[in-house]
CSV table of C-alpha atoms in Angstrom, one decimal:
chain,number,residue,atom,x,y,z
F,26,UNK,CA,-20.8,-65.4,-1.8
F,27,UNK,CA,-19.0,-68.6,-2.9
F,28,UNK,CA,-20.6,-72.0,-3.5
F,29,UNK,CA,-23.2,-73.4,-1.2
F,30,UNK,CA,-26.5,-72.1,-0.2
F,31,UNK,CA,-27.0,-68.3,-0.2
F,32,UNK,CA,-29.7,-67.2,2.3
F,33,UNK,CA,-30.9,-63.9,3.4
F,34,UNK,CA,-33.7,-63.5,5.8
F,35,UNK,CA,-36.0,-60.6,5.2
F,36,UNK,CA,-39.0,-59.0,6.9
F,37,UNK,CA,-42.2,-59.0,5.0
F,38,UNK,CA,-44.5,-56.1,5.7
F,39,UNK,CA,-48.1,-57.2,5.3
F,40,UNK,CA,-50.3,-54.8,3.4
F,41,UNK,CA,-54.1,-54.8,3.5
F,42,UNK,CA,-55.4,-54.1,0.0
F,43,UNK,CA,-59.0,-53.1,-0.3
F,44,UNK,CA,-60.4,-54.3,-3.7
F,45,UNK,CA,-63.4,-53.0,-5.5
F,46,UNK,CA,-64.4,-56.1,-7.5
F,47,UNK,CA,-65.5,-54.3,-10.7
F,48,UNK,CA,-62.8,-51.7,-11.1
F,49,UNK,CA,-59.7,-51.5,-13.4
F,50,UNK,CA,-58.1,-48.7,-11.5
F,51,UNK,CA,-55.4,-48.9,-8.9
F,52,UNK,CA,-56.6,-49.8,-5.4
F,53,UNK,CA,-55.5,-47.9,-2.4
F,54,UNK,CA,-54.5,-49.9,0.7
F,55,UNK,CA,-53.5,-49.2,4.3
F,56,UNK,CA,-50.3,-50.8,5.5
F,57,UNK,CA,-50.4,-53.0,8.6
F,58,UNK,CA,-47.0,-53.8,10.1
F,59,UNK,CA,-47.6,-57.5,10.7
F,60,UNK,CA,-44.2,-59.0,10.8
F,61,UNK,CA,-43.5,-62.5,9.4
F,62,UNK,CA,-40.2,-64.2,8.5
F,63,UNK,CA,-39.1,-65.9,5.2
F,64,UNK,CA,-35.9,-66.9,3.6
F,65,UNK,CA,-34.7,-66.6,0.0
F,66,UNK,CA,-32.3,-69.3,-1.1
F,67,UNK,CA,-30.8,-69.0,-4.6
F,68,UNK,CA,-30.3,-72.8,-4.5
F,69,UNK,CA,-34.0,-73.6,-4.0
F,70,UNK,CA,-35.7,-74.9,-7.1
F,71,UNK,CA,-32.3,-74.6,-8.9
F,72,UNK,CA,-33.7,-76.2,-12.0
F,73,UNK,CA,-35.6,-73.1,-12.9
F,74,UNK,CA,-32.4,-71.2,-13.3
F,75,UNK,CA,-30.7,-73.8,-15.5
F,76,UNK,CA,-31.3,-72.5,-19.0
F,77,UNK,CA,-30.7,-68.9,-17.9
F,78,UNK,CA,-27.5,-69.8,-16.1
F,79,UNK,CA,-26.2,-71.9,-19.1
F,80,UNK,CA,-27.0,-69.2,-21.6
F,81,UNK,CA,-25.0,-66.4,-19.9
F,82,UNK,CA,-22.1,-68.8,-19.0
F,83,UNK,CA,-21.4,-69.0,-22.7
F,84,UNK,CA,-19.9,-65.5,-22.7
F,85,UNK,CA,-19.0,-65.2,-19.0
F,86,UNK,CA,-17.5,-68.2,-17.3
F,87,UNK,CA,-17.9,-66.5,-13.9
F,88,UNK,CA,-21.7,-66.3,-14.3
F,89,UNK,CA,-23.3,-68.3,-11.5
F,90,UNK,CA,-26.6,-67.9,-9.7
F,91,UNK,CA,-25.1,-68.3,-6.3
F,92,UNK,CA,-22.8,-65.3,-6.9
F,93,UNK,CA,-25.8,-62.9,-7.2
F,94,UNK,CA,-25.9,-60.3,-4.4
F,95,UNK,CA,-28.9,-58.9,-2.5
F,96,UNK,CA,-29.5,-55.3,-3.3
F,97,UNK,CA,-32.0,-52.8,-1.7
F,98,UNK,CA,-35.4,-54.3,-1.0
F,99,UNK,CA,-38.2,-52.0,-2.0
F,100,UNK,CA,-42.1,-51.9,-1.7
F,101,UNK,CA,-43.8,-52.7,-5.0
F,102,UNK,CA,-46.9,-50.9,-6.3
F,103,UNK,CA,-49.5,-53.4,-7.2
F,104,UNK,CA,-52.4,-53.0,-9.6
F,105,UNK,CA,-55.4,-55.2,-9.0
F,106,UNK,CA,-58.0,-55.7,-11.7
F,107,UNK,CA,-60.8,-58.1,-12.7
F,108,UNK,CA,-59.7,-60.2,-15.6
F,109,UNK,CA,-61.2,-63.3,-17.1
F,110,UNK,CA,-58.9,-64.9,-19.7
F,111,UNK,CA,-60.6,-65.7,-23.0
F,112,UNK,CA,-60.0,-68.8,-25.2
F,113,UNK,CA,-58.1,-66.5,-27.5
F,114,UNK,CA,-55.8,-65.5,-24.7
F,115,UNK,CA,-55.0,-69.1,-23.8
F,116,UNK,CA,-54.6,-70.1,-27.4
F,117,UNK,CA,-52.0,-67.4,-28.0
F,118,UNK,CA,-50.2,-67.1,-24.6
F,119,UNK,CA,-51.0,-70.5,-23.0
F,120,UNK,CA,-47.6,-72.1,-23.5
F,121,UNK,CA,-45.9,-69.1,-21.8
F,122,UNK,CA,-48.0,-69.1,-18.7
F,123,UNK,CA,-46.4,-70.5,-15.5
F,124,UNK,CA,-48.9,-72.2,-13.0
F,125,UNK,CA,-48.5,-72.6,-9.3
F,126,UNK,CA,-48.5,-75.9,-7.5
F,127,UNK,CA,-52.3,-76.4,-7.6
F,128,UNK,CA,-53.0,-74.5,-10.9
F,129,UNK,CA,-55.2,-72.0,-9.0
F,130,UNK,CA,-53.0,-69.1,-10.3
F,131,UNK,CA,-50.5,-68.4,-13.1
F,132,UNK,CA,-47.8,-65.9,-13.9
F,133,UNK,CA,-48.1,-63.9,-17.1
F,134,UNK,CA,-45.0,-61.9,-18.0
F,135,UNK,CA,-45.5,-61.5,-21.8
F,136,UNK,CA,-49.0,-60.4,-22.8
F,137,UNK,CA,-48.5,-56.8,-21.8
F,138,UNK,CA,-45.4,-56.2,-24.0
F,139,UNK,CA,-45.7,-58.8,-26.7
F,140,UNK,CA,-48.2,-59.3,-29.6
F,141,UNK,CA,-48.7,-62.9,-30.6
F,142,UNK,CA,-50.6,-63.9,-33.7
F,143,UNK,CA,-51.3,-67.2,-35.5
F,144,UNK,CA,-50.5,-67.3,-39.2
F,145,UNK,CA,-52.3,-69.3,-41.9
F,146,UNK,CA,-50.2,-72.3,-41.1
F,147,UNK,CA,-51.1,-72.2,-37.5
F,148,UNK,CA,-47.7,-71.0,-36.3
F,149,UNK,CA,-47.6,-68.6,-33.4
F,150,UNK,CA,-45.5,-65.5,-34.2
F,151,UNK,CA,-44.5,-63.0,-31.5
F,152,UNK,CA,-43.2,-59.5,-31.8
F,153,UNK,CA,-42.4,-56.8,-29.2
F,154,UNK,CA,-45.0,-54.1,-28.8
F,155,UNK,CA,-44.6,-52.0,-25.6
F,156,UNK,CA,-41.4,-50.9,-24.0
F,157,UNK,CA,-43.1,-50.9,-20.6
F,158,UNK,CA,-43.3,-54.4,-19.1
F,159,UNK,CA,-45.2,-55.9,-16.3
F,160,UNK,CA,-45.6,-59.3,-14.6
F,161,UNK,CA,-49.0,-60.3,-13.3
F,162,UNK,CA,-50.4,-63.1,-11.3
F,163,UNK,CA,-53.9,-64.2,-12.4
F,164,UNK,CA,-56.1,-66.1,-9.9
F,165,UNK,CA,-58.1,-68.6,-12.0
F,166,UNK,CA,-60.8,-69.1,-9.4
F,167,UNK,CA,-61.6,-65.4,-8.6
F,168,UNK,CA,-60.6,-64.0,-12.1
F,169,UNK,CA,-58.4,-61.4,-10.3
F,170,UNK,CA,-55.3,-60.1,-12.0
F,171,UNK,CA,-52.6,-58.6,-9.8
F,172,UNK,CA,-49.7,-56.7,-11.4
F,173,UNK,CA,-46.8,-57.5,-9.1
F,174,UNK,CA,-44.0,-56.0,-11.1
F,175,UNK,CA,-43.7,-53.1,-13.6
F,176,UNK,CA,-40.7,-51.5,-15.4
F,177,UNK,CA,-39.9,-49.4,-18.4
F,178,UNK,CA,-37.1,-49.6,-21.0
F,179,UNK,CA,-34.5,-49.7,-18.1
F,180,UNK,CA,-35.2,-53.4,-17.7
F,181,UNK,CA,-36.1,-56.6,-19.7
F,182,UNK,CA,-38.2,-59.4,-18.2
F,183,UNK,CA,-37.0,-62.7,-19.5
F,184,UNK,CA,-38.5,-65.5,-17.5
F,185,UNK,CA,-40.6,-66.0,-14.4
F,186,UNK,CA,-41.2,-68.8,-12.0
F,187,UNK,CA,-42.9,-69.7,-8.6
F,188,UNK,CA,-40.4,-69.6,-5.8
F,189,UNK,CA,-43.3,-70.8,-3.6
F,190,UNK,CA,-47.0,-70.1,-3.5
F,191,UNK,CA,-46.5,-66.7,-2.1
F,192,UNK,CA,-43.4,-65.4,-3.9
F,193,UNK,CA,-42.7,-65.2,-7.7
F,194,UNK,CA,-39.2,-65.0,-9.1
F,195,UNK,CA,-38.5,-62.9,-12.2
F,196,UNK,CA,-35.3,-63.3,-14.1
F,197,UNK,CA,-34.2,-60.4,-16.4
F,198,UNK,CA,-31.9,-57.4,-16.9
F,199,UNK,CA,-31.6,-54.0,-15.4
F,200,UNK,CA,-29.7,-50.8,-16.2
F,201,UNK,CA,-29.5,-47.3,-14.7
F,202,UNK,CA,-28.5,-45.7,-18.0
F,203,UNK,CA,-30.7,-47.5,-20.6
F,204,UNK,CA,-27.6,-48.2,-22.7
F,205,UNK,CA,-26.6,-51.4,-24.4
F,206,UNK,CA,-25.2,-53.0,-21.2
F,207,UNK,CA,-27.6,-54.5,-18.6
F,208,UNK,CA,-27.1,-56.2,-15.3
F,209,UNK,CA,-28.6,-59.7,-14.9
F,210,UNK,CA,-31.1,-59.5,-12.0
F,211,UNK,CA,-33.5,-61.8,-10.2
F,212,UNK,CA,-36.5,-60.0,-8.5
F,213,UNK,CA,-38.4,-62.0,-5.8
F,214,UNK,CA,-41.8,-60.5,-5.3
F,215,UNK,CA,-44.4,-61.2,-2.5
F,216,UNK,CA,-47.6,-61.5,-4.5
F,217,UNK,CA,-49.7,-60.4,-1.5
F,218,UNK,CA,-48.0,-57.0,-0.8
F,219,UNK,CA,-45.6,-56.4,-3.6
F,220,UNK,CA,-42.5,-56.4,-1.4
F,221,UNK,CA,-39.6,-56.9,-3.9
F,222,UNK,CA,-36.2,-58.4,-3.1
F,223,UNK,CA,-33.7,-58.0,-6.0
F,224,UNK,CA,-30.5,-59.9,-6.5
F,225,UNK,CA,-27.9,-58.8,-9.1
F,226,UNK,CA,-24.9,-60.2,-10.8
F,227,UNK,CA,-21.6,-58.5,-10.4
F,228,UNK,CA,-21.1,-57.7,-14.1
F,229,UNK,CA,-23.2,-56.6,-17.1
F,230,UNK,CA,-24.1,-58.2,-20.4
F,231,UNK,CA,-24.9,-56.9,-23.8
F,232,UNK,CA,-28.6,-56.4,-24.5
F,233,UNK,CA,-28.0,-57.6,-28.1
F,234,UNK,CA,-26.8,-60.9,-26.7
F,235,UNK,CA,-29.6,-61.0,-24.1
F,236,UNK,CA,-32.3,-60.7,-26.7
F,237,UNK,CA,-31.2,-64.2,-27.9
F,238,UNK,CA,-32.3,-65.7,-24.6
F,239,UNK,CA,-35.8,-64.5,-24.9
F,240,UNK,CA,-36.0,-65.7,-28.5
F,241,UNK,CA,-34.7,-69.2,-27.5
F,242,UNK,CA,-36.9,-69.4,-24.5
F,243,UNK,CA,-40.1,-68.4,-26.3
F,244,UNK,CA,-39.4,-70.7,-29.3
F,245,UNK,CA,-38.8,-73.6,-26.9
F,246,UNK,CA,-42.5,-73.0,-25.9
F,247,UNK,CA,-43.7,-73.1,-29.5
F,248,UNK,CA,-43.8,-69.4,-30.2
F,249,UNK,CA,-41.7,-68.0,-33.0
F,250,UNK,CA,-40.1,-64.6,-32.3
F,251,UNK,CA,-39.9,-62.0,-35.1
F,252,UNK,CA,-37.4,-59.1,-34.8
């Protein structure tokens, strides 16, 4: 797409989700076709991509966020639950949570697939647990947890950020064959209806090399990764 701002307008289909306040099961919703417009720019909030961009440029000089291409948009399947984070949750995962502009909500993209424990020296140690991964948004005022993204071993979630108060961005890797080579991908997800807009790089990377990014990122947040 060359340098400069990459923009793609997309149509957001608004979904009405009916929530039962005390259930942990998936909620069924009816779709309303209320059309609104929004624009994704891969240059907006460019600082959030910096460490990811720099990491992959070490092995691929052509790696650049503005070279990512839009692929097929798809409707996400959200899971809505009641969830009140405990002090223990904050003590273990607090440094990895990403808050929105007014701290009324945060993104959690690690607690479902990582186990973090504190050793006798007070050091937080993390190890992978589940191959399935999910990214959730927790509303700190209503104690509602909304799973906005889910994938199995065919992808790796590496880092998440707020594109704006309605859309989260998820940086990670995706493969169709679950082999050692994965394609860098950024998924933009509307947290109200699950609509997912993925952008992908034109070449793949080794998963072995990619694991180093997660390790470096988590350790920059004070969590030691054990493999």
